[in-house]
Every structure is written in C-alpha cells, then in structure tokens.
XYZ file of N, CA and C in Angstrom:
486
model
N -4.372 -18.116 -18.768
C -3.223 -18.521 -18.761
C -2.410 -17.408 -17.694
N -2.568 -16.146 -18.036
C -1.948 -15.239 -17.549
C -2.124 -15.084 -15.890
N -3.545 -15.383 -15.620
C -4.089 -15.630 -13.902
C -3.086 -16.806 -13.593
N -3.122 -17.875 -13.972
C -2.400 -19.003 -13.639
C -0.953 -18.787 -13.205
N -0.368 -18.109 -14.249
C 1.109 -17.668 -13.981
C 1.118 -16.875 -12.812
N 0.339 -15.716 -12.657
C 0.231 -14.595 -11.566
C 0.060 -15.318 -10.410
N -0.858 -16.365 -10.144
C -1.467 -17.179 -9.123
C -0.274 -18.137 -8.724
N 0.389 -18.698 -9.587
C 1.673 -19.427 -9.054
C 2.735 -18.935 -8.701
N 2.967 -17.310 -9.009
C 4.178 -16.548 -8.757
C 3.715 -15.991 -7.222
N 2.222 -15.830 -7.292
C 2.066 -15.101 -5.741
C 1.855 -16.342 -4.866
N 1.881 -17.438 -5.240
C 1.926 -18.835 -4.434
C 3.407 -18.937 -3.676
N 4.224 -18.805 -4.570
C 5.794 -18.911 -3.889
C 6.129 -17.588 -3.052
N 5.455 -16.487 -3.125
C 5.623 -15.459 -2.247
C 5.184 -15.902 -0.815
N 6.372 -15.815 0.045
C 5.832 -16.048 1.243
C 4.800 -15.371 2.093
N 4.213 -15.479 3.123
C 3.158 -14.534 3.861
C 3.875 -13.672 4.491
N 5.029 -13.802 5.139
C 5.542 -13.045 5.899
C 6.426 -11.967 4.876
N 6.484 -10.572 4.840
C 7.017 -9.767 3.978
C 8.038 -9.106 5.201
N 9.070 -8.092 4.329
C 9.820 -7.148 4.965
C 8.962 -6.325 5.771
N 9.433 -6.117 7.080
C 8.782 -4.976 7.827
C 8.973 -3.863 7.515
N 7.660 -3.185 7.323
C 7.578 -1.949 6.431
C 8.165 -0.831 7.056
N 8.712 0.547 6.441
C 9.088 1.467 6.934
C 8.053 2.459 7.698
N 8.321 3.097 8.546
C 7.287 3.797 9.172
C 6.842 3.439 10.296
N 5.578 3.952 10.906
C 4.905 3.517 12.154
C 4.544 2.068 12.046
N 4.582 1.420 13.001
C 3.573 -0.020 12.719
C 2.333 0.010 13.626
N 2.111 1.126 14.540
C 1.090 1.109 15.437
C 0.917 2.737 15.633
N -0.318 2.900 15.523
C -0.980 4.523 15.473
C -2.350 4.178 16.444
N -1.995 5.023 17.585
C -3.553 5.444 18.382
C -3.550 6.424 18.902
N -4.912 7.088 18.635
C -5.305 8.257 18.838
C -6.620 8.363 19.687
N -7.030 9.125 20.374
C -8.471 9.437 20.820
C -9.129 10.085 19.850
N -10.175 9.381 19.244
C -10.951 9.961 18.185
C -11.339 11.311 18.234
N -11.852 11.719 19.296
C -12.432 13.022 19.714
C -11.028 14.089 19.872
N -10.048 13.686 19.704
C -8.937 14.715 19.849
C -8.082 14.937 18.482
N -8.688 13.971 17.661
C -7.910 14.299 15.992
C -8.492 15.563 15.461
N -7.473 16.374 15.215
C -8.133 17.783 14.487
C -8.736 17.700 13.126
N -10.100 17.945 13.147
C -10.826 17.935 12.019
C -10.686 19.160 11.170
N -10.585 18.886 9.806
C -10.401 19.774 8.768
C -11.365 20.112 7.804
N -12.032 21.258 7.524
C -13.247 21.176 6.517
C -13.007 20.479 5.328
N -13.708 19.612 4.989
C -13.730 18.769 3.579
C -15.150 19.031 2.858
N -15.410 19.972 2.237
C -16.770 20.358 1.568
C -17.049 19.313 0.693
N -18.494 19.051 1.114
C -19.188 18.016 0.058
C -19.281 18.943 -1.523
N -19.010 18.161 -2.429
C -19.009 18.729 -3.699
C -20.495 19.067 -3.833
N -20.730 20.498 -4.257
C -21.860 21.290 -4.218
C -22.898 20.448 -5.215
N -22.365 19.781 -6.437
C -23.360 19.063 -7.024
C -24.231 17.836 -6.437
N -23.642 17.384 -5.307
C -24.163 16.209 -4.766
C -25.068 16.638 -3.699
N -25.201 18.100 -3.424
C -26.168 18.325 -1.926
C -27.637 18.436 -2.819
N -28.293 17.749 -1.966
C -29.745 17.504 -2.317
C -30.450 18.775 -1.487
N -30.185 19.194 -0.091
C -30.995 19.970 0.290
C -29.958 20.304 1.908
N -30.424 21.632 2.406
C -29.711 21.799 3.617
C -28.190 22.465 3.004
N -27.697 22.712 4.169
C -26.030 23.120 4.148
C -25.216 22.208 4.723
N -24.955 21.291 4.258
C -24.175 20.234 5.315
C -22.631 20.359 5.200
N -22.074 20.467 6.374
C -20.706 20.806 6.518
C -19.707 19.708 7.097
N -18.890 19.318 6.071
C -18.330 17.865 6.521
C -16.774 18.133 6.879
N -16.141 17.639 7.922
C -14.783 17.681 8.415
C -14.208 16.300 8.510
N -12.964 16.453 8.312
C -12.017 14.934 8.206
C -10.988 15.192 8.872
N -10.583 13.892 9.701
C -9.167 14.020 10.308
C -8.583 12.424 9.729
N -7.548 12.658 9.170
C -6.890 11.337 8.925
C -6.337 10.736 9.929
N -6.486 9.322 10.287
C -5.742 8.814 11.777
C -4.514 8.122 11.288
N -4.818 7.460 10.126
C -3.711 6.596 9.713
C -3.889 6.080 8.249
N -2.520 5.694 7.607
C -2.549 5.353 6.290
C -1.666 3.915 6.108
N -2.247 2.937 5.278
C -1.438 1.995 5.245
C 0.107 2.262 4.357
N 0.919 1.583 4.564
C 2.155 1.581 3.985
C 2.332 1.578 2.342
N 1.293 0.907 2.064
C 1.281 0.612 0.473
C 0.405 1.869 0.005
N -0.460 2.614 0.592
C -1.545 3.859 0.253
C -2.608 3.010 -0.276
N -2.944 1.897 0.028
C -3.890 1.308 -0.499
C -5.002 1.154 0.595
N -4.886 1.690 1.881
C -5.964 1.794 2.691
C -5.424 2.957 3.661
N -6.663 3.473 4.165
C -6.836 4.846 5.093
C -7.809 4.805 6.221
N -7.560 5.198 7.645
C -8.671 5.295 8.534
C -8.765 6.511 9.081
N -9.848 7.141 8.766
C -10.467 8.307 9.176
C -11.517 8.783 10.106
N -11.381 9.773 10.640
C -12.658 10.340 11.378
C -13.336 11.145 10.771
N -14.569 11.180 10.416
C -15.320 12.089 9.583
C -16.786 12.710 10.207
N -17.050 13.934 10.171
C -18.293 14.514 10.667
C -19.094 15.267 9.920
N -20.298 15.644 9.932
C -21.091 16.486 9.215
C -22.380 16.697 9.978
N -22.709 18.054 9.485
C -23.552 18.477 9.906
C -25.190 18.413 9.333
N -26.245 19.018 9.549
C -27.432 18.242 8.696
C -27.394 18.933 7.497
N -28.095 18.132 6.731
C -28.333 18.189 5.393
C -28.408 17.039 4.723
N -28.809 17.028 2.997
C -28.755 15.686 2.286
C -28.458 15.885 1.235
N -27.343 14.610 0.767
C -26.583 14.689 -0.187
C -26.320 13.350 -0.735
N -25.958 13.363 -1.922
C -25.294 12.071 -2.492
C -23.971 12.031 -2.317
N -23.580 10.661 -2.056
C -22.156 10.457 -1.804
C -21.501 9.303 -2.717
N -20.368 9.586 -3.689
C -19.976 8.457 -4.285
C -18.654 7.822 -3.446
N -18.699 6.719 -3.502
C -17.378 5.854 -2.702
C -16.472 5.544 -3.708
N -15.473 6.075 -4.003
C -14.371 5.732 -4.926
C -13.832 4.756 -4.435
N -13.694 4.553 -3.177
C -12.832 3.217 -2.512
C -14.147 2.412 -1.558
N -13.668 1.096 -1.405
C -14.265 0.355 -0.693
C -14.338 1.065 0.788
N -15.496 0.986 1.511
C -15.482 1.993 2.711
C -16.371 1.124 3.820
N -15.654 0.876 4.887
C -16.673 0.269 6.153
C -16.712 1.253 7.267
N -17.787 1.753 7.636
C -17.902 2.464 8.314
C -18.477 2.263 10.009
N -18.094 2.878 10.929
C -18.794 2.545 12.218
C -19.136 4.005 12.863
N -20.491 4.083 13.083
C -21.129 5.560 13.556
C -20.471 5.795 15.017
N -19.930 6.681 15.586
C -19.664 7.011 16.685
C -20.841 8.019 17.514
N -21.241 8.619 16.829
C -22.106 9.643 17.307
C -23.243 10.192 16.196
N -24.519 10.342 16.814
C -25.445 11.020 16.055
C -26.056 9.859 15.207
N -26.785 10.198 14.019
C -27.254 9.183 13.182
C -27.181 9.631 11.780
N -27.504 8.901 10.703
C -27.683 9.280 9.194
C -28.708 8.232 8.563
N -29.479 8.552 7.721
C -30.383 7.765 7.007
C -29.756 7.581 5.572
N -29.662 6.408 5.192
C -28.731 6.013 4.045
C -29.951 5.278 3.080
N -29.777 5.739 1.921
C -30.531 4.873 0.831
C -29.526 4.627 -0.097
N -29.404 3.554 -0.257
C -28.208 2.915 -1.317
C -28.729 2.674 -2.635
N -28.045 2.509 -3.454
C -28.300 2.623 -5.242
C -29.658 1.630 -5.449
N -29.516 0.460 -4.779
C -30.609 -0.480 -5.010
C -31.676 -0.198 -4.174
N -32.116 0.809 -3.647
C -32.963 1.369 -2.885
C -33.315 0.826 -1.516
N -32.105 0.379 -0.845
C -32.075 -0.370 0.388
C -32.193 0.951 1.208
N -33.044 0.992 2.144
C -33.022 2.050 3.400
C -32.648 1.600 4.608
N -31.690 2.289 5.330
C -31.287 1.952 6.692
C -30.806 3.291 7.565
N -31.185 3.481 8.767
C -30.926 4.351 9.612
C -29.656 3.998 10.528
N -28.442 4.452 10.360
C -27.327 3.916 11.003
C -27.182 5.133 12.302
N -26.769 4.502 13.384
C -26.955 5.214 14.739
C -25.305 4.932 15.036
N -25.070 5.476 16.538
C -23.709 5.179 17.520
C -23.973 3.640 17.453
N -22.647 3.058 17.053
C -22.319 1.722 17.362
C -22.734 0.741 16.039
N -23.397 1.419 15.155
C -23.700 0.793 13.794
C -22.516 0.639 12.941
N -22.471 -0.392 12.201
C -21.110 -0.906 11.157
C -21.967 -1.004 9.675
N -21.289 -0.587 8.571
C -21.986 -0.487 7.312
C -20.904 -0.694 6.373
N -20.862 -1.335 5.008
C -20.085 -1.266 4.329
C -20.598 -0.748 3.001
N -19.884 0.079 2.201
C -20.213 0.545 0.958
C -18.944 0.245 -0.011
N -19.422 -0.591 -1.052
C -18.482 -0.832 -2.303
C -17.937 0.418 -2.983
N -16.703 0.339 -3.191
C -16.149 1.295 -3.994
C -16.911 1.458 -5.471
N -17.113 2.616 -6.216
C -17.563 2.584 -7.268
C -19.269 2.790 -7.215
N -19.600 2.934 -6.197
C -21.255 3.230 -5.983
C -21.483 4.573 -5.207
N -23.027 4.695 -5.460
C -23.658 5.971 -4.724
C -24.308 5.678 -3.739
N -24.475 6.303 -2.680
C -25.797 6.233 -1.731
C -26.182 7.636 -1.359
N -27.429 7.808 -0.877
C -28.014 9.150 -0.331
C -28.068 8.930 1.084
N -27.603 10.181 1.454
C -27.239 10.430 3.049
C -28.067 11.532 3.283
N -28.873 11.357 4.434
C -29.551 12.611 5.274
C -29.216 12.366 6.661
N -28.593 13.610 7.028
C -28.194 13.935 8.451
C -29.032 14.911 8.749
N -29.850 14.596 9.996
C -31.086 15.347 10.640
C -30.313 16.421 11.472
N -29.349 16.005 12.047
C -28.760 16.853 13.007
C -27.155 16.946 13.104
N -26.663 15.801 13.281
C -25.186 15.731 13.226
C -24.749 14.168 13.321
N -23.693 13.727 12.481
C -23.096 12.134 12.495
C -21.601 12.582 12.312
N -21.175 11.565 13.053
C -19.616 11.439 13.554
C -19.424 9.999 13.220
N -18.458 9.664 12.214
C -18.026 8.213 11.966
C -16.707 7.960 11.930
N -15.994 6.780 12.119
C -14.687 6.337 11.524
C -15.041 5.565 10.452
N -13.947 5.868 9.526
C -14.056 5.347 8.161
C -12.976 4.513 7.910
N -12.957 3.270 7.600
C -11.798 2.157 6.981
C -12.156 2.122 5.606
N -11.259 2.733 4.843
C -11.219 2.722 3.399
C -10.071 1.734 3.082
N -10.527 1.450 1.826
C -9.529 0.321 1.071
C -9.829 0.349 -0.422
N -8.642 0.762 -1.357
C -8.716 0.927 -2.710
C -8.945 -0.435 -3.172
N -10.020 -0.644 -3.954
C -10.235 -2.198 -4.688
C -9.232 -2.540 -5.661
N -8.896 -3.648 -5.692
C -7.836 -4.080 -6.768
C -8.524 -4.004 -8.144
N -7.510 -3.666 -9.206
C -8.343 -3.769 -10.637
C -8.733 -5.329 -10.740
N -9.746 -5.531 -11.575
C -10.385 -6.673 -11.634
C -9.418 -7.937 -12.105
N -8.326 -7.830 -12.985
C -7.340 -8.927 -13.327
C -6.696 -9.026 -12.101
N -6.264 -8.238 -11.355
C -5.402 -8.621 -9.931
C -6.560 -9.013 -9.129
N -7.621 -8.868 -8.812
C -8.550 -9.409 -7.908
C -8.695 -10.721 -7.962
N -8.922 -11.216 -9.466
C -9.024 -12.530 -9.779
C -7.785 -13.317 -9.452
N -6.640 -12.622 -9.812
C -5.447 -13.450 -9.589
C -5.338 -13.710 -7.938
N -5.614 -12.707 -7.303
C -5.546 -12.737 -5.752
C -6.405 -13.760 -5.220
N -7.806 -13.782 -5.873
C -8.595 -14.953 -5.450
C -7.988 -16.465 -5.490
N -7.579 -16.213 -6.843
C -7.210 -17.850 -7.410
C -5.958 -18.084 -6.405
N -5.172 -17.287 -6.104
C -4.187 -17.627 -5.038
C -4.448 -18.137 -3.934
N -5.589 -17.260 -3.373
C -5.820 -17.793 -1.854
C -6.770 -19.152 -2.122
N -7.193 -19.309 -3.472
C -7.985 -20.706 -3.261
C -6.819 -21.809 -3.270
N -5.780 -21.675 -4.198
C -4.593 -22.303 -4.140
C -3.971 -22.647 -2.854
N -3.778 -21.567 -2.168
C -3.152 -21.503 -0.959
C -4.169 -22.505 -0.022
N -5.589 -22.182 0.168
C -6.372 -22.680 1.074
C -6.725 -24.109 0.414
N -6.450 -24.669 -0.641
C -6.772 -26.045 -0.910
C -5.492 -26.903 -0.125
N -4.336 -26.111 -0.284
C -3.448 -27.227 0.347
C -3.328 -27.137 2.097
N -4.531 -26.326 2.755
C -4.440 -26.218 4.177
C -5.772 -27.161 4.524
N -6.531 -27.546 3.683
C -7.504 -28.438 3.815
C -7.142 -29.708 4.683
N -7.790 -30.038 5.639
C -7.609 -31.370 6.560
C -6.531 -31.134 7.607
N -5.906 -29.722 7.696
C -5.191 -29.559 8.615
C -5.812 -28.996 9.793
N -5.695 -29.582 11.144
C -6.590 -28.861 12.214
C -5.706 -27.704 12.783
N -6.530 -26.744 13.423
C -6.024 -25.292 13.584
C -5.846 -25.684 15.190
C-alpha cells in the first residue's frame, strides 16, 4: 500500500526538474587529474604492497554518484564495494575473482560492473589504472517504489512509436 502511494506520487512528478546548482558539465584529461594516495585497508591486503591513488573527477548534485580515476601498483587484495561501481580499465590489467568464484582478467578497454555490498579479490601484477563510475544503491523500499514507478510510466508509453 505504501509502495503504491509512493509510486503514484512519483508518477505525478514531471521528468524535468529544476536545473541543479553548480556545474552541469565537467571535462578533464584523465592523465592530468592530480592523484592522491588512498591506502588500501591493510586488513584487505593478501600479498605485496599495493599503493592506490585516487582523483575525483566529478560528483552528482545529489551526492549519490561519483566519477573518479584510480590507479594501483602490484599486489593482491580483497575489495569491498560499498557503492555500485562500473569500471573501465584505462591502462594495465587486473585479475578479478568475484564472490561467486567467477574469474576474469580486465585490461585496457574492458568494462566491468560490481554491485554495492559485495567483495572481489584483485590481483595486480604490475599496474592498473581505471575510471570508476560509482552510484549509491537505493534502500530496498525506495528501489521497489522506483521500479514500480517506472513500470507505471512505461505501461502508459506502450504502443507509442518512437
């Protein structure tokens, strides 16, 4: 019942919202962003001495999304993804083992998604540099209401030619 009420209210909110304050366009050369040391949690390191650095590129006006450049030297570690994260490898490679045992080597040009709330093992043999697109997942009740709103909006658009 609450989800129905939220969905109905969300349906009445127009797609266009007020223009956000702040920058609406941000562009940088990824190799010119100043990287700052962001040490990996020592409890997560399996082997080696991986040194990670991060440069924030941009942040959504609602603080629910972030784009960053991240790099890391050789080492093996586990990583906890607190946010949903899509990565594109810019340079080098990394060997990933997901929680379900799936193994994959990602190299320049590869794109991968890691769901928030999950762990993965990373093994960097030499060096890896990536761009990371992060998004805070919605809390479950809000996610359900959001999906319901989308279903209601999409059901009204069926049969309309694009």
